[in-house]
Short mmCIF file of C-alpha atoms and ligand atoms in Angstrom, two decimals:
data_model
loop_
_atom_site.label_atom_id
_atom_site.label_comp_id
_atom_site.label_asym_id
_atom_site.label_seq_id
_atom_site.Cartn_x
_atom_site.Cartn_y
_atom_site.Cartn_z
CA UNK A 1 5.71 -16.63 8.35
CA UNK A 2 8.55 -14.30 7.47
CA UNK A 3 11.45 -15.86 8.59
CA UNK A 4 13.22 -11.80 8.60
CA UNK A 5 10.85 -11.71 11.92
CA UNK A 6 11.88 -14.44 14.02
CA UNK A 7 12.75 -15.48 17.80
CA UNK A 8 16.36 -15.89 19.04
CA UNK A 9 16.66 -16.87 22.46
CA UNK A 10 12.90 -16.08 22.85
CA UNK A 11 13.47 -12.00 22.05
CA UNK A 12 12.31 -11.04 18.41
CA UNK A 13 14.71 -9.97 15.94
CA UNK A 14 14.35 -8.41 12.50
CA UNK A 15 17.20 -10.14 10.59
CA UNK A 16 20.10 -9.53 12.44
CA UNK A 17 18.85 -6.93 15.03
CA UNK A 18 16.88 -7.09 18.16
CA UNK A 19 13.71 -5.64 18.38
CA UNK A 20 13.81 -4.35 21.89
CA UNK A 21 17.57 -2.35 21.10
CA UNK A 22 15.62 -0.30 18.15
CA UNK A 23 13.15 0.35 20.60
CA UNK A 24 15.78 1.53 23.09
CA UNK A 25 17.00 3.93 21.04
CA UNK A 26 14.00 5.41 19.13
CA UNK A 27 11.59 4.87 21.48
CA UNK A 28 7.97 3.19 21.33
CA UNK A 29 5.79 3.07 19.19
CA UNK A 30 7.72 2.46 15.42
CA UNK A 31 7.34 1.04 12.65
CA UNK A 32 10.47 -1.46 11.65
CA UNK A 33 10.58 -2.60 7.99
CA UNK A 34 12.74 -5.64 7.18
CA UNK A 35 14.74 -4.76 3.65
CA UNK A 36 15.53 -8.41 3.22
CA UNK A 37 11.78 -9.03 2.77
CA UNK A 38 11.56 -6.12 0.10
CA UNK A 39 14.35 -7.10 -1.92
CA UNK A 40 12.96 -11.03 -1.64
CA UNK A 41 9.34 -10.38 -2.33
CA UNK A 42 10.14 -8.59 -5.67
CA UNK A 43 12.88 -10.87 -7.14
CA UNK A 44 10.16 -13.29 -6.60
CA UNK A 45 7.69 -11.14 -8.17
CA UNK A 46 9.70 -10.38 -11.13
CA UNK A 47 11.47 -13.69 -11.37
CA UNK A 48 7.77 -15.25 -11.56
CA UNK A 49 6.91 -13.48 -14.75
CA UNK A 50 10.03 -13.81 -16.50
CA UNK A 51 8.71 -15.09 -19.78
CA UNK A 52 6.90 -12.28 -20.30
CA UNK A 53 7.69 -9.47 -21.48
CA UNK A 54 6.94 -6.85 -18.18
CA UNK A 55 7.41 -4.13 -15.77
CA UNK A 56 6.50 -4.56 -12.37
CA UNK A 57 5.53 -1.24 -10.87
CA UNK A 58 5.39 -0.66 -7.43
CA UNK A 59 2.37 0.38 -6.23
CA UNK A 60 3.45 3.24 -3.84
CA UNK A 61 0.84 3.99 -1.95
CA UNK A 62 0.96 0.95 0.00
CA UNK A 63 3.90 2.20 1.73
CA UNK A 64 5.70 5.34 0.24
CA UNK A 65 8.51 5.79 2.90
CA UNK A 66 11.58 6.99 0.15
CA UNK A 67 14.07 4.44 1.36
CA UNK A 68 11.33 1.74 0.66
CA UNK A 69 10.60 3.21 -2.37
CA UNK A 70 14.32 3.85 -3.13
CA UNK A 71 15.32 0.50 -2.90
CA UNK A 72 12.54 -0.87 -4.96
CA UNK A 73 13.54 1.60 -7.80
CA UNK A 74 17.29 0.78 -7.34
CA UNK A 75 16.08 -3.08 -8.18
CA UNK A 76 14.38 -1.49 -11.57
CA UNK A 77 11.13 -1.70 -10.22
CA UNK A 78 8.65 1.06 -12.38
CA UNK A 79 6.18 2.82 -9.49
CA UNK A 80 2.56 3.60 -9.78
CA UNK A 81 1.65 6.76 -8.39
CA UNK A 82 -1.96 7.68 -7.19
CA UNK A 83 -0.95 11.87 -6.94
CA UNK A 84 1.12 14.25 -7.40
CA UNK A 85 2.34 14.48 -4.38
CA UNK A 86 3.61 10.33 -4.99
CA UNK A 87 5.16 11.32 -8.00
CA UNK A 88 7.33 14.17 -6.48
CA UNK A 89 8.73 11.02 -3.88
CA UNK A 90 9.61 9.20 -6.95
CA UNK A 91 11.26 11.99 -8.54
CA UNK A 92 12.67 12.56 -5.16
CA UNK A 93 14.34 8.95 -5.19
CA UNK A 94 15.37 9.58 -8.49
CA UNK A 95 12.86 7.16 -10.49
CA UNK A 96 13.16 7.67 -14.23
CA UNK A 97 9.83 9.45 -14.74
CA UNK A 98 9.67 6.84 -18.11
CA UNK A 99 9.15 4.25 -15.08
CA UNK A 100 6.28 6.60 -13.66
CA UNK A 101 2.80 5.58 -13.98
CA UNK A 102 0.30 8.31 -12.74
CA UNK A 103 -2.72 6.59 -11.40
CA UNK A 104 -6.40 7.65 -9.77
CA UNK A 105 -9.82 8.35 -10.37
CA UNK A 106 -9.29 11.94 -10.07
CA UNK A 107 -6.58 13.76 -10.87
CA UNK A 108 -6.33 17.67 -10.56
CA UNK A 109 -5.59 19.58 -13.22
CA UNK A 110 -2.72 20.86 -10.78
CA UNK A 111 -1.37 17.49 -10.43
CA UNK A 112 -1.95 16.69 -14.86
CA UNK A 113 -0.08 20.04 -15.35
CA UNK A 114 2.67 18.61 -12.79
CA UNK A 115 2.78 15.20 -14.01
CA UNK A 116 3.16 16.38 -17.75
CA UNK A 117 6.10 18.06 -17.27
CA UNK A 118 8.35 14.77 -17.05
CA UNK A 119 8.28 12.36 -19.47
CA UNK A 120 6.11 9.74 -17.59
CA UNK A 121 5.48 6.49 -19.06
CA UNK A 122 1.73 7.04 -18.86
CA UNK A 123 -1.59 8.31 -17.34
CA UNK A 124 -4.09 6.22 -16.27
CA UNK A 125 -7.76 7.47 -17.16
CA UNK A 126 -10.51 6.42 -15.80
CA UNK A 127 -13.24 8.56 -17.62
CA UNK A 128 -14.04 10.60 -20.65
CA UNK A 129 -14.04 14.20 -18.62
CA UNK A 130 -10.24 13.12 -17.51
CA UNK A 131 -9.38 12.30 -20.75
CA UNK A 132 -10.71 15.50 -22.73
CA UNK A 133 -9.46 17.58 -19.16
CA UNK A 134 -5.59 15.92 -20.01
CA UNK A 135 -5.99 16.34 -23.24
CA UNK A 136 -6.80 20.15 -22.76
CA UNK A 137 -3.52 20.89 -20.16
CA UNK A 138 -1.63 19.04 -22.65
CA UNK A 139 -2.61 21.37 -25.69
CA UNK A 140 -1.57 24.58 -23.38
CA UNK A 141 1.70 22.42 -22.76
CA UNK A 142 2.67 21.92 -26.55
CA UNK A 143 2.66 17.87 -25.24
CA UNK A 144 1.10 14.61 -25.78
CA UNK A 145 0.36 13.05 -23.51
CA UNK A 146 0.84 9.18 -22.94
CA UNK A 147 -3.11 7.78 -21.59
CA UNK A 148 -3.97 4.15 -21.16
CA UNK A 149 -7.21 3.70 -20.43
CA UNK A 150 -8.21 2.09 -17.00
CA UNK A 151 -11.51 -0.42 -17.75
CA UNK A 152 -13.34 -1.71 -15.02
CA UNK A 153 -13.81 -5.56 -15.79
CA UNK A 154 -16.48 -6.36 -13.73
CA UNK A 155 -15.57 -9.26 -11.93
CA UNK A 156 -16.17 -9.95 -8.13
CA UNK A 157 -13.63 -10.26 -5.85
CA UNK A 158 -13.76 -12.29 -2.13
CA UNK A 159 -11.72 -9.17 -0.49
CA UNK A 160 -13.54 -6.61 1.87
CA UNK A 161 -16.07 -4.42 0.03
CA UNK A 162 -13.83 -1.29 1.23
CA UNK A 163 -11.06 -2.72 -1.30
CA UNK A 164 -12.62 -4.26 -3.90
CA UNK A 165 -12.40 -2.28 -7.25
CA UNK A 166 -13.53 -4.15 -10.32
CA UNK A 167 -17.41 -4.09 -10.03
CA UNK A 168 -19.22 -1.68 -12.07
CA UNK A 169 -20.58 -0.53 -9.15
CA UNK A 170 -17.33 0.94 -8.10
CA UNK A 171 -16.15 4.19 -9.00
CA UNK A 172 -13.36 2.92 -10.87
CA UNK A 173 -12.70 2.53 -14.38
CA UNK A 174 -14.34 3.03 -17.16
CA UNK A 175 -17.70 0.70 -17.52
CA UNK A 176 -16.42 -2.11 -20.06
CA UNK A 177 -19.58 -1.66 -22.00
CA UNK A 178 -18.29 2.11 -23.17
CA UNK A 179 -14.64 0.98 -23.05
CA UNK A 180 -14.68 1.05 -27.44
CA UNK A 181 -16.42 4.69 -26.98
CA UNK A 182 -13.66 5.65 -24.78
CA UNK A 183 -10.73 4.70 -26.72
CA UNK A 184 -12.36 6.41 -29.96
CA UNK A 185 -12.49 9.72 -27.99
CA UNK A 186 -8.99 9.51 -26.98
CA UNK A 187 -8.10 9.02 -30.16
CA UNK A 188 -9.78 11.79 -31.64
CA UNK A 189 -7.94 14.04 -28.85
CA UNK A 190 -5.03 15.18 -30.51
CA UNK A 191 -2.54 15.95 -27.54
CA UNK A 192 -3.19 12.63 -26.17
CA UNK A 193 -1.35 9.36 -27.13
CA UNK A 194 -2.71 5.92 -26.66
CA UNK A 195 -0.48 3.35 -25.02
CA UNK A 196 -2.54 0.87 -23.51
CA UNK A 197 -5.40 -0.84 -21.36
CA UNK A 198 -5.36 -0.93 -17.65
CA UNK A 199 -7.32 -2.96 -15.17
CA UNK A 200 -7.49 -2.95 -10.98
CA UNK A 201 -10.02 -5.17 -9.21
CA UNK A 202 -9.03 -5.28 -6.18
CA UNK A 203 -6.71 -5.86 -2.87
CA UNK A 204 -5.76 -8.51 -0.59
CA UNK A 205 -6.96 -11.38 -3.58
CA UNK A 206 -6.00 -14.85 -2.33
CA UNK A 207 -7.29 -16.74 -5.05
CA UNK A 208 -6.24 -16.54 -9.42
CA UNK A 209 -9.45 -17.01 -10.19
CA UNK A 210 -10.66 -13.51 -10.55
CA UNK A 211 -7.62 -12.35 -12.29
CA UNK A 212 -7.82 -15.33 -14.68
CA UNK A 213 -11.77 -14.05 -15.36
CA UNK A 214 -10.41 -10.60 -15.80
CA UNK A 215 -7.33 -11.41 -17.83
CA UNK A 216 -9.49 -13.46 -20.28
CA UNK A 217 -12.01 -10.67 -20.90
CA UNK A 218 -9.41 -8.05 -21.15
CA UNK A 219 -6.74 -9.45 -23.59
CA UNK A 220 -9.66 -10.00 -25.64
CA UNK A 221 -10.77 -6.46 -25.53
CA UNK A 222 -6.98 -5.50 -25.92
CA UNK A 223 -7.02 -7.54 -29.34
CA UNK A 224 -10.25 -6.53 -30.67
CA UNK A 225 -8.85 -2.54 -29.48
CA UNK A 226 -6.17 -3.26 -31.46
CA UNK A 227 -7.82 -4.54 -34.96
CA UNK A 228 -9.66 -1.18 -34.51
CA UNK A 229 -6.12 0.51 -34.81
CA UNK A 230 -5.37 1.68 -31.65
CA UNK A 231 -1.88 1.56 -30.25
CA UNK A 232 -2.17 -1.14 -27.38
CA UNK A 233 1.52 -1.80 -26.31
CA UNK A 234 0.84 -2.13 -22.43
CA UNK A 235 -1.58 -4.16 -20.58
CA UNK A 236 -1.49 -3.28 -16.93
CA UNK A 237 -2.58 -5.95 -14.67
CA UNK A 238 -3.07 -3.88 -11.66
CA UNK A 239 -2.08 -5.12 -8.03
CA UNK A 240 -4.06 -6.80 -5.54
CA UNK A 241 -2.14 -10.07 -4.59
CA UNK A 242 -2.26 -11.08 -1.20
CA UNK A 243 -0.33 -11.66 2.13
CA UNK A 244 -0.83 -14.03 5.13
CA UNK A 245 -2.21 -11.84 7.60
CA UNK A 246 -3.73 -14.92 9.68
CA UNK A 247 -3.65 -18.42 8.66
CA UNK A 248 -4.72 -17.64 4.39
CA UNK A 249 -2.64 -19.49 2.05
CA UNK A 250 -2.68 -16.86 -0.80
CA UNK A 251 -1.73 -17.77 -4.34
CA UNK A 252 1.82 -16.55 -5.23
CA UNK A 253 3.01 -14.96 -8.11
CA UNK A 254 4.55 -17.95 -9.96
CA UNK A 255 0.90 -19.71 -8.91
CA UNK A 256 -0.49 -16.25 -11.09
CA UNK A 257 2.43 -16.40 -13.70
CA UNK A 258 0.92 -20.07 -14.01
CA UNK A 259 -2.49 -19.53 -14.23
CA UNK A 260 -2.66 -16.56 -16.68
CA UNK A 261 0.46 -16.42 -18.09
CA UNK A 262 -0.50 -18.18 -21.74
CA UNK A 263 -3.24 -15.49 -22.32
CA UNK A 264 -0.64 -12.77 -21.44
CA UNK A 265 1.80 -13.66 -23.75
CA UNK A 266 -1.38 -13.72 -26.37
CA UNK A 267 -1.92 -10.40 -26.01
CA UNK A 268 1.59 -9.67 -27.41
CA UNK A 269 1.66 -6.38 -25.20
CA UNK A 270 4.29 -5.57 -22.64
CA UNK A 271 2.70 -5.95 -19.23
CA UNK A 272 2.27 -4.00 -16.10
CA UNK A 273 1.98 -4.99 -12.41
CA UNK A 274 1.23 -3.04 -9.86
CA UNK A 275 1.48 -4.74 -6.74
CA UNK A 276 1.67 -3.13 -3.65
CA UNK A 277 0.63 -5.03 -0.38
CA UNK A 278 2.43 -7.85 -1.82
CA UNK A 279 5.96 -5.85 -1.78
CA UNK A 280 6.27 -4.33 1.20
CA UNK A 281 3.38 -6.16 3.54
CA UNK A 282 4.87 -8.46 5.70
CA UNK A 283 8.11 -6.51 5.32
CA UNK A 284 7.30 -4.19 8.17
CA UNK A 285 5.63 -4.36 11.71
CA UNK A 286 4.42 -1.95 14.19
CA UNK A 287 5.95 -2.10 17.68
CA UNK A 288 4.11 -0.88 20.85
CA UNK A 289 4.58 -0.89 24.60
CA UNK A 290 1.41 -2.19 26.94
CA UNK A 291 0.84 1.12 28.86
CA UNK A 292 -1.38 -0.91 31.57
CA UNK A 293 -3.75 -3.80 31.48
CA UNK A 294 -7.28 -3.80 33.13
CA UNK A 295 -9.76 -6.19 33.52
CA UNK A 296 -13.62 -5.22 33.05
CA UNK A 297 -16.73 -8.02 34.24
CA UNK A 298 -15.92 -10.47 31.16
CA UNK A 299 -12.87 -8.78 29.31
CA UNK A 300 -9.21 -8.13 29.92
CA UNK A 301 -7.50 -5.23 28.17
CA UNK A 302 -4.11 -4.38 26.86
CA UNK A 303 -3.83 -0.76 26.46
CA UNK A 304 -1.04 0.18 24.18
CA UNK A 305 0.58 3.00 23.24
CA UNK A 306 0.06 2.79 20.00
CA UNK A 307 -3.21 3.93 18.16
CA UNK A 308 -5.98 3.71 15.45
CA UNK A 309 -3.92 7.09 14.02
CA UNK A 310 -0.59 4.89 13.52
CA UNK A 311 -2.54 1.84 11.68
CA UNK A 312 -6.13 2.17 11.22
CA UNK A 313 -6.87 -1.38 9.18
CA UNK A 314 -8.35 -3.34 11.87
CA UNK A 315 -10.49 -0.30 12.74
CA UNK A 316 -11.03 0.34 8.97
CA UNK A 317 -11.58 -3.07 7.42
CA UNK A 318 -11.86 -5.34 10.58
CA UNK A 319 -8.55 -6.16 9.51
CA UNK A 320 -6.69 -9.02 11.27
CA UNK A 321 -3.03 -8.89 12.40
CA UNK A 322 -1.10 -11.45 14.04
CA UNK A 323 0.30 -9.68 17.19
CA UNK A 324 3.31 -11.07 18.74
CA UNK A 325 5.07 -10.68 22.75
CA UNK A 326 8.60 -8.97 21.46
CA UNK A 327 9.97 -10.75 24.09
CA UNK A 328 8.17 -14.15 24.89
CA UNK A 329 8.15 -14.86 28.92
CA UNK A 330 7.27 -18.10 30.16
CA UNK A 331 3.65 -17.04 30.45
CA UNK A 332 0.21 -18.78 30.56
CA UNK A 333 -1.97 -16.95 27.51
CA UNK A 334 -4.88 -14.85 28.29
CA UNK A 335 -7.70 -13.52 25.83
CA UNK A 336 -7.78 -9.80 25.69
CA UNK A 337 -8.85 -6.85 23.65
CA UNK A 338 -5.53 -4.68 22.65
CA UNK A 339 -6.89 -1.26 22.44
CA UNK A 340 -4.95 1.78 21.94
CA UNK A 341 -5.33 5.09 23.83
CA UNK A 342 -7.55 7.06 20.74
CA UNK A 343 -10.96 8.05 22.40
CA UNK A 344 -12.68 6.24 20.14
CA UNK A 345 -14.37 2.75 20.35
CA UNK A 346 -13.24 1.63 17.29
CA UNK A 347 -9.63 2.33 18.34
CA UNK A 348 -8.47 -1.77 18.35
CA UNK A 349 -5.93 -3.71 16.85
CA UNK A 350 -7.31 -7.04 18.24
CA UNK A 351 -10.50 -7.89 20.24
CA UNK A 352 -10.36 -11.64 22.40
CA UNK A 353 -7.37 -12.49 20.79
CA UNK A 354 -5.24 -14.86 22.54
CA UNK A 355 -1.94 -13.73 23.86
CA UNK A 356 0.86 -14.48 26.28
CA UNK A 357 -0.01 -12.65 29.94
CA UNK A 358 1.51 -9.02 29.59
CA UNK A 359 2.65 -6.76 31.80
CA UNK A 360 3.03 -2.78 31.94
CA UNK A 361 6.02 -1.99 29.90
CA UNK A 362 6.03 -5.43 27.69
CA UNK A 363 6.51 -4.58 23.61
CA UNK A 364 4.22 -6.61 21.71
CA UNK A 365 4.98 -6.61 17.36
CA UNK A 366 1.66 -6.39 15.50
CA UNK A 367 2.51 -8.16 12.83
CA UNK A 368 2.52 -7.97 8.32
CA UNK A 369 1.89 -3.57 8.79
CA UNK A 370 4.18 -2.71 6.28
CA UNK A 371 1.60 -2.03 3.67
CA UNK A 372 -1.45 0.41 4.05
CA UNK A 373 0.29 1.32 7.93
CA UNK A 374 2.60 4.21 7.82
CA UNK A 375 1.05 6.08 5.05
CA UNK A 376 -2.90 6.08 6.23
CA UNK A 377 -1.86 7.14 9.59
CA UNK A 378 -2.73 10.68 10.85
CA UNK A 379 -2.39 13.30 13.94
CA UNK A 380 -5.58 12.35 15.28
CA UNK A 381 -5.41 13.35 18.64
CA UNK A 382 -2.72 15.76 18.61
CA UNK A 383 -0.63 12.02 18.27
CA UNK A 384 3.25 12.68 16.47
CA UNK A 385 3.77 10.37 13.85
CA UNK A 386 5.92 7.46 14.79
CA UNK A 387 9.30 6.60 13.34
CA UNK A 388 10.14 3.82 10.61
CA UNK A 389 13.34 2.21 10.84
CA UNK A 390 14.63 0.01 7.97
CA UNK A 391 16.68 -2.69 9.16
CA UNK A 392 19.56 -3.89 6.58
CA UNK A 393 21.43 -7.15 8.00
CA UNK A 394 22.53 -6.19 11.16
CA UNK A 395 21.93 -2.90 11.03
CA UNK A 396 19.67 -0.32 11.49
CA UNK A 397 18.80 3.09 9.76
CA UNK A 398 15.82 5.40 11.35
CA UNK A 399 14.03 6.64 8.38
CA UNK A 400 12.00 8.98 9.47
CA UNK A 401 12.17 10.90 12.94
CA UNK A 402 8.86 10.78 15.30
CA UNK A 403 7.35 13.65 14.57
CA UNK A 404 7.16 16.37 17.79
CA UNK A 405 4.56 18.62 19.00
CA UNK A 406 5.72 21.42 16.92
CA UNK A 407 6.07 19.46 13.64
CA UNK A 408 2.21 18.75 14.13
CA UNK A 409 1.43 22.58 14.98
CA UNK A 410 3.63 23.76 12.23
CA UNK A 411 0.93 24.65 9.47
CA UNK A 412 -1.49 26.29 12.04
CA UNK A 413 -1.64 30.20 13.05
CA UNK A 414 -3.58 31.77 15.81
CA UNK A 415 -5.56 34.44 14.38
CA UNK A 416 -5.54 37.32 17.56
CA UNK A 417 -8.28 39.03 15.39
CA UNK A 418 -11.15 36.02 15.56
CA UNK A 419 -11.03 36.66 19.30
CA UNK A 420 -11.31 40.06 19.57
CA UNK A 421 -14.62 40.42 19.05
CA UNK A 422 -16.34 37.89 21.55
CA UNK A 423 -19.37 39.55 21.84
C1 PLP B 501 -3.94 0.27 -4.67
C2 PLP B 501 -3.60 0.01 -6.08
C3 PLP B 501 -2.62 -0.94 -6.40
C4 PLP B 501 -1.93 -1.78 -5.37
O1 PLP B 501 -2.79 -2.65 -4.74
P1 PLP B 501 -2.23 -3.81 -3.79
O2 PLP B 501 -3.42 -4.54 -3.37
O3 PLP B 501 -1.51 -3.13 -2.68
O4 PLP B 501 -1.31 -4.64 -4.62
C5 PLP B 501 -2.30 -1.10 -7.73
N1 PLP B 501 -2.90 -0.37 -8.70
C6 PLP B 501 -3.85 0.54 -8.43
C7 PLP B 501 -4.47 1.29 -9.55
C8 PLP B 501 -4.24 0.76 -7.12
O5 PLP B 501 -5.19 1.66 -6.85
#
C-alpha cells in the first residue's frame, strides 16, 4: 500500500505528520491528501510513456481541490475538464488554457461560449448536434474552434456498469460505425478545426487488455481518418487506470506503456491521457471519529461521524475501501458494519468488515478516497462540507475550511410573501 500512509509507533502518519494532530486542529471528519503520492504517481505516469510523444492530462474531476490541481499543473501536467465551472479552477491555478481540454457529453452553450474565449487546446465532441451547436457560438465569436472527436470504441470493460463508458450502449461518444460521417461534418463546419480522435471506456480498469482492443481499433481508424485528409495530430487515450482499493493488483502504466505502446507510436499522433483516479486516488483518505458503537441480534455497528454526503462510492458503486484504526490499540478484531449518521440505509462505508474493537472517540482512516471523494460530496442533511488538508513533508496546509451552517444557507432566501397567504 502507499507507503505516504503508514504506522509509526502504531499511530498513522501521512509522511511526516500524525494523523491524530491534523485532526486536533481541524477537527473530524477531513479529508488529508498526501502530496508525495501526487507528485510520485505522475512522474511515474509520465516517465512510463516517455517514448512517446504525449501529454498527460489530468483528469480533474476526480479530485478538483486547486492545490491538487495546482501542483499537478506546476509538474506540466495538461487537465481535462468536464465543465465550465472545471475550467474556471484551471484558469484559477493558472493552467495555460493551450493545456485545457474541455470534455463531456453535454456542454451548454454557456459553458462553449466560455470555453471559446481562451485558447484551449481542444473540445471534445461527442455528437453531431454539439458539433454544428460549437460550430454555431464559434461563428458569432469570429473563432475556430479546436474539436476532436470523442468515438465510442465499443469494447467491454470488467469495471462497475455505473463507470464503464465504451459500450455503444453508453451515452458516450460517438457510435464508431458513424465516426467517418462525423468527421466529414466537422469538416464541412467552417468555424471548427479538427485536431484529433478521442476515446474513454471506462474507470477503475485493472487489466491492458481492453485498452489494447481499443487502441488497435482506434489507431486504425485514426490512419484511415487521416488518408481521408483530416488533420489527426492527437489521439487521446482517455483515463481509467486503476488503484488497489482491496487486494487488486492493477496493471501500471509502464505495464500499459508496454502493452500498447508500439501501436501508439504507429499512429504518429501526439497522445493524450487522461487519468484521473490513478493521480490522486490513493493520495488522499477520509478521517472519521466512531461517534458510538451498538450491537443489534447478529451485527455490531460503528457509527461514524462521517457520511454517505462526504464519500458516497461504497453507497454508489458498492465500492470497497480499506478502513484503517488511526491509532492501532492492542485490540482483538470484531466484524461490524461502519455506518455513518445520514438517515438513509444505504449510508455505509463498510458492512461485516473486520476491524480492530473501537471505542467512542477512536479515528478510523478509510482508506485510497482521494479520487471521486471530495468532489461528489454534498449538503445532504444540512451536513458542512469537511476540510482537505494537503500534507507536504512534515507539514501541513488546510485547503479548504469546513464549511459552517451559514456557508450552506448562503444561496437560500425566505420568501415572507409564500406564507402570507395560508389559506
Ligand atoms: C472520468 C474521465 C476521465 C478520468 O477517469 P479515471 O478513471 O479517473 O482515470 C478521463 N477522461 C474522461 C473523458 C472522463 O470522463
Amino acid at each position: 500500500m502507499n507507503p505516504h500512509f503508514r504506522y509509526r509507533n502504531r499511530h498513522m502518519f501521512c509522511e511526516g505528520v500524525k494523523i491524530e494532530d491534523i485532526i486536533a486542529q481541524v477537527g473530524s471528519p477531513a479529508y488529508i491528501y498526501s502530496k508525495r503520492t501526487i507528485v510520485e504517481a505522475y512522474k511515474e505516469f509520465d516517465l512510463a510513456f516517455k517514448d512517446i510523444d504525449h501529454l498527460v492530462c489530468y483528469s480533474m474531476k476526480a479530485n478538483s481541490n486547486l492545490n491538487v490541481v495546482n501542483i499537478l499543473a506546476k509538474l506540466g501536467s495538461g487537465i481535462d475538464c468536464n465543465s465550465g465551472g472545471e475550467i474556471y479552477r484551471a484558469l484559477k491555478v493558472g493552467v495555460d488554457p493551450k493545456k485545457i481540454i474541455f470534455a463531456g457529453v453535454g456542454k451548454t452553450p454557456e459553458e462553449i461560449r466560455y470555453a471559446l474565449q481562451y485558447d484551449i487546446l481542444m473540445f471534445k465532441a461527442e455528437s453531431r448536434s454539439e458539433l454544428r451547436e460549437i460550430n454555431a457560438i464559434a461563428g458569432e465569436m469570429g473563432k475556430k474552434a479546436p474539436v476532436g472527436i470523442r468515438v465510442n470504441p465499443d469494447v467491454s470493460v470488467k469495471t462497475h456498469p455505473y463507470i464503464a463508458t465504451g459500450l455503444s450502449e453508453n451515452k458516450f461518444g460517438i457510435d464508431s460505425s458513424l465516426a467517418r460521417e462525423a468527421f466529414a461534418l466537422a469538416h464541412s463546419l467552417p468555424n471548427l478545426k479538427i485536431v484529433g480522435l478521442d476515446m474513454h471506456i471506462g474507470s477503475q480498469i485493472t487489466e491492458v487488455d481492453p485498452f489494447i482492443e481499443a487502441c488497435n481499433k482506434m489507431v486504425l481508424l485514426a490512419l484511415e481518418l487521416r488518408k481521408a485528409g483530416y488533420n489527426i495530430e492527437h489521439f487521446d487515450l482517455g483515463g481509467g487506470m486503476a488503484i488497489p482499493y482491496k487486494v487488486e493488483r492493477p496493471a501500471s502504466p509502464k505495464d500499459l506503456a508496454e502493452a500498447i505502446g508500439a501501436t501508439l507510436n504507429v499512429s504518429d499522433c501526439k497522445i493524450l491521457f487522461e487519468p484521473g483516479r490513478y493521480l490522486v486516488g490513493n493520495a488522499g483518505i477520509l478521517v472519521t471519529k466512531v461517534l458510538y458503537t451498538k450491537k443489534h441480534k447478529k451485527k455490531n455497528f460503528l457509527i461514524v461521524d462521517a457520511g454517505m454526503n462526504d464519500l458516497i462510492r461504497p453507497s454508489l458503486y458498492e465500492a470497497y475501501h480499506k478502513i484503517k484504526n488511526v491509532h492501532l490499540k492492542n485490540e482483538e478484531s470484531i466484524i461490524a458494519d461502519i455506518v455513518g449518521p445520514v438517515c438513509e440505509s444505504g449510508d455505509f462505508f463498510a458492512r461485516n468488515r473486520e476491524i480492530n474493537k473501537c471505542k467512542q472517540e477512536d479515528l478510523l482512516a478509510i482508506m485510497s478516497a482521494g479520487a471521486y471523494g471530495m468532489v461528489m460530496s454534498s449538503n445532504y442533511n444540512t451536513r458542512p462540507r469537511i476540510p482537505e488538508v494537503m500534507v507536504d513533508g512534515s507539514k501541513f496546509y488546510v485547503t479548504r475550511a469546513r464549511e459552517t451552517y451559514e456557508d450552506i444557507l448562503q444561496k437560500e432566501t425566505i420568501i415572507d410573501e409564500i406564507v402570507e397567504n395560508m389559506a
